[in-house]
Coordinates of C-alpha atoms in Angstrom, one line a residue:
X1 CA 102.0 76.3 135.9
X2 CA 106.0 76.4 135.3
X3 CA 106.8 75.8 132.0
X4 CA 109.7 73.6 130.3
X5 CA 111.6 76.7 129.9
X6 CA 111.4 78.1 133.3
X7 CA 112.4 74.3 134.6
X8 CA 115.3 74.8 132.4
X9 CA 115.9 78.3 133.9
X10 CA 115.7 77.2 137.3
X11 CA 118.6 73.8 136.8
X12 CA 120.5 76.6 135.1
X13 CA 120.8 79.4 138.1
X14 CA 121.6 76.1 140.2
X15 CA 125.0 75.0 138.3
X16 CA 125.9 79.0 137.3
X17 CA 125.8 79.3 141.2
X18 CA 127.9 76.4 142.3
X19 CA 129.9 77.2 139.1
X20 CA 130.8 80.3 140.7
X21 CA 131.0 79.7 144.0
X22 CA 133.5 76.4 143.1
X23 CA 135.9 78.9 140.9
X24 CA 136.0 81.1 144.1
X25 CA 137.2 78.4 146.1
X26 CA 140.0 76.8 143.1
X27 CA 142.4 79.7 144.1
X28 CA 142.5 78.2 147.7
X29 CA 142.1 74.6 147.3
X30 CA 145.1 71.9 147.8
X31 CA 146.5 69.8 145.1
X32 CA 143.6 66.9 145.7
X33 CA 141.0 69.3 146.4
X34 CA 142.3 71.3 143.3
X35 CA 141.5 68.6 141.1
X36 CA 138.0 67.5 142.4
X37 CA 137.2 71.5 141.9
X38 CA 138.6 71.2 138.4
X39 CA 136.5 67.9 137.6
X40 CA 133.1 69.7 139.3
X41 CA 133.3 72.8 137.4
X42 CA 134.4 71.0 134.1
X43 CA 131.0 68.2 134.7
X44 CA 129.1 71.4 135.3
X45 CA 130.0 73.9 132.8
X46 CA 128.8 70.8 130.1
X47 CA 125.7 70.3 132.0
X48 CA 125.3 74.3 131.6
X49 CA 126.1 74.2 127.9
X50 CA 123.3 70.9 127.5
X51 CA 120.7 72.9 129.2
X52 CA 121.3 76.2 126.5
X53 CA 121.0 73.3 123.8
X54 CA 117.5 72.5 125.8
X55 CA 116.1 75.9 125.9
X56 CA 117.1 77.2 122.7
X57 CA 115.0 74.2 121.6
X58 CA 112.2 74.7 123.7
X59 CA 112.1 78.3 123.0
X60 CA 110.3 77.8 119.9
X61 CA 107.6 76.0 121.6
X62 CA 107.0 79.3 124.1
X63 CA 103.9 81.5 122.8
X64 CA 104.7 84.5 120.3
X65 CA 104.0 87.1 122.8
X66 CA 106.9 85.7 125.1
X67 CA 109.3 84.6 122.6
X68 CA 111.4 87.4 122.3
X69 CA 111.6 87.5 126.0
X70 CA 112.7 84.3 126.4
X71 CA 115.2 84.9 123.4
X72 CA 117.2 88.0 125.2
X73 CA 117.3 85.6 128.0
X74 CA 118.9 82.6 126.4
X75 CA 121.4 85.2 125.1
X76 CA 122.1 86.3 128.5
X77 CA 123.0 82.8 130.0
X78 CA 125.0 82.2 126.9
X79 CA 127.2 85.5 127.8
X80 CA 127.3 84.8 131.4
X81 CA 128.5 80.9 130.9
X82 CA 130.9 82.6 128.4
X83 CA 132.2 84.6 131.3
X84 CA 132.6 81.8 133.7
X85 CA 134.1 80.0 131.6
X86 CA 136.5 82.2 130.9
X87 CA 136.9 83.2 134.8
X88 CA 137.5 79.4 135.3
X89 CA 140.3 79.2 133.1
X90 CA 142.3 82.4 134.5
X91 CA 141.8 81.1 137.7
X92 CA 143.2 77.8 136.8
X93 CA 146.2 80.1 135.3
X94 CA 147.1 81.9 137.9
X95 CA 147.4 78.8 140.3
X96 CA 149.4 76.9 138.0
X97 CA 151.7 79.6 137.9
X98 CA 152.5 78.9 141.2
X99 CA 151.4 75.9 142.3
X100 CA 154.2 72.8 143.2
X101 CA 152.6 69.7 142.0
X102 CA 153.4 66.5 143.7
X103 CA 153.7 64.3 141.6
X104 CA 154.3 64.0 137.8
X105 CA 151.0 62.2 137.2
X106 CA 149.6 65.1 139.0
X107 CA 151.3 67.5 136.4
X108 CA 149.9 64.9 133.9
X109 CA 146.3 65.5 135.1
X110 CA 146.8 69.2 134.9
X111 CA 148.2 69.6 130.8
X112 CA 145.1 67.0 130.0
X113 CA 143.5 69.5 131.8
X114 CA 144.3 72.2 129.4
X115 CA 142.6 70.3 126.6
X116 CA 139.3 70.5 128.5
X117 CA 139.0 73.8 128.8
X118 CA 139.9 74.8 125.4
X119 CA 137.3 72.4 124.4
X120 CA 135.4 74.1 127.1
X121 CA 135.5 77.7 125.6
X122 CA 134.9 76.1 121.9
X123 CA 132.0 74.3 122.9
X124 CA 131.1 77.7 124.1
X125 CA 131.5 79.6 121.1
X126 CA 129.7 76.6 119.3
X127 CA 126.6 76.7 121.1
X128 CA 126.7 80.2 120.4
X129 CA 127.0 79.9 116.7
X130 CA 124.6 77.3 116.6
X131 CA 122.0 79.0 118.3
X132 CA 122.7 82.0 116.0
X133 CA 122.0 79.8 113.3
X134 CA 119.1 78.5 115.1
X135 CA 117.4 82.0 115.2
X136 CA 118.8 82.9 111.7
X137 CA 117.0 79.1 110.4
X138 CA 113.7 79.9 112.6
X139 CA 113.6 83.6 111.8
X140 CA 113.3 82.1 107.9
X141 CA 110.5 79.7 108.5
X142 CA 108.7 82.5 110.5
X143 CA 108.9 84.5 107.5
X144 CA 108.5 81.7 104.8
X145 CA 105.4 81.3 107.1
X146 CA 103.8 84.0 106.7
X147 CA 104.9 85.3 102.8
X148 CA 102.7 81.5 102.1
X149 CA 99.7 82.8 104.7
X150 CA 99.8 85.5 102.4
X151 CA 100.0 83.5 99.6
X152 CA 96.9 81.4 100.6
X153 CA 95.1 84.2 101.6
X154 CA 95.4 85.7 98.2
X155 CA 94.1 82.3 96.8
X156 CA 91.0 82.7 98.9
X157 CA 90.1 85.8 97.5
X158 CA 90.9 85.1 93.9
X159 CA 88.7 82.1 94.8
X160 CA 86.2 84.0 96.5
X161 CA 86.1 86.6 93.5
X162 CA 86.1 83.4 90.7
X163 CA 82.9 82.4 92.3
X164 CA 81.2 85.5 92.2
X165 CA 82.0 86.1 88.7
X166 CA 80.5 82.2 88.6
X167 CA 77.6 83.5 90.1
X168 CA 77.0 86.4 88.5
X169 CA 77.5 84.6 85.0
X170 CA 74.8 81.6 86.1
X171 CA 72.7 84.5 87.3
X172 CA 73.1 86.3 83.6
X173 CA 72.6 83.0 81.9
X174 CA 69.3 82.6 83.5
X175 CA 67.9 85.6 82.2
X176 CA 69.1 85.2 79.0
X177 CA 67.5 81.7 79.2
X178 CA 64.1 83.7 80.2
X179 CA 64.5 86.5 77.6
X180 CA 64.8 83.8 75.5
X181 CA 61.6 82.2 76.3
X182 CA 59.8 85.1 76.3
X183 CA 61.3 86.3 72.9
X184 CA 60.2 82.8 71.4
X185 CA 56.7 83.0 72.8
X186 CA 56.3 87.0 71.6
X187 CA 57.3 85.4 68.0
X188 CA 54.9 82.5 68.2
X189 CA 51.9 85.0 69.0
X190 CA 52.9 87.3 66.4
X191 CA 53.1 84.6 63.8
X192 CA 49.5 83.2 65.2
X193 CA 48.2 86.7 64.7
X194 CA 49.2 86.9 61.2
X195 CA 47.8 83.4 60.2
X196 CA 44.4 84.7 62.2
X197 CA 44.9 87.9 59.9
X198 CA 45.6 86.0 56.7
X199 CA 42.5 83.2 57.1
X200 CA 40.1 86.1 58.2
X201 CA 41.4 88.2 55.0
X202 CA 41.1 85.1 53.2
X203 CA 37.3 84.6 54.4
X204 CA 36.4 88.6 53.9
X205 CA 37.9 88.0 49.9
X206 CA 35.6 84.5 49.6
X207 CA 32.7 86.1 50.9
X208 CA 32.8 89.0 48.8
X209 CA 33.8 87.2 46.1
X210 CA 30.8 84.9 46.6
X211 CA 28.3 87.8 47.2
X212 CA 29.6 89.0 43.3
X213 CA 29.4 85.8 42.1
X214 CA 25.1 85.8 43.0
X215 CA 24.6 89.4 42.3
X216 CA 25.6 88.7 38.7
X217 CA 23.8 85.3 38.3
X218 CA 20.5 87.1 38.7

């Protein structure tokens, strides 16, 4: 399945071609087909420069593993439209060094012209910068990304340690709770023992007493 990108990629290699082969052909062209060459490569070289706008956005979208490929691409096309672009402009040069124009709105046509393609090349240079700052911006989420993975990663574990230490503690509460019980209940049978002791000590005194007490009667 071909995806967004390689769509993009394969509207691009169109207009880069007829870019080319319509700059080949401005050298030779007449004052009328001059102008419709001029016009073509102008409406295409924008339509090239939209299309880098589209894949640096849908770049992000690719899968990590074929990012950086896609990357050195879009760099590539923005070099070689670059280039074009400035291949465009010395061919319109040289012919207007010696080309006789016809007519004075002709001549007109031509200096208007020269506006366009300086907006041409900075339109160039801007897409450029902007997808710098693109990659610069992206590269920052990417790591801001993955400095707060970290981040909740390190939660989890302080988490996961917390409730050990929560178990551990319910765990040593508990047998407190049952050394307690036991403690208690040790105490409690000592304490019966001793009042056993005391009323059987108490019986062993009456009886002897008792068994003194007849002895001397008689």
């Amino acid at each position: 399945m071909v995806s967004l990108f390689e769509n993009y990629e394969q509207q691009y290699s169109i207009l880069t071609a007829d870019i080319t082969s319509q700059i080949g052909l401005l050298s030779t062209s007449g004052s009328k087909d001059r102008r419709q060459l001029i016009s073509n490569i102008e409406k295409n070289v924008k339509e090239a420069q939209e299309l880098l706008e589209q894949m640096d956005l849908e770049v992000r979208e690719v899968e990590m593993s074929k990012q950086q490929r896609c990357k050195t691409k879009l760099d590539c096309y923005r070099a070689e439209l670059k280039r074009l672009t400035l291949e465009y402009i010395k061919a319109r040069s040289i012919k207007q060094g010696t080309f006789n124009y016809e007519s004075q709105e002709e001549f007109e046509d031509i200096r208007i012209s020269e506006n366009q393609k300086q907006k041409l090349l900075d339109n160039s240079e801007r897409i450029e910068r902007t997808g710098k700052r693109l990659d610069d911006g992206y590269r920052v989420i990417l790591e801001t990304q993955e400095i707060g993975t970290q981040v909740l990663q390190n939660l989890n574990e302080q988490r996961e340690t917390i409730q050990r230490s929560r178990d551990r503690l319910r765990t040593t509460n508990e047998d407190l709770g049952n050394s307690s019980r036991i403690m208690n209940m040790m105490i409690m049978r000592s304490i019966q023992q001793k009042i056993i002791f005391l009323i059987v000590g108490a019986c062993f005194v009456i009886a002897i007493s008792f068994g003194l007490y007849l002895g001397l009667s008689k």
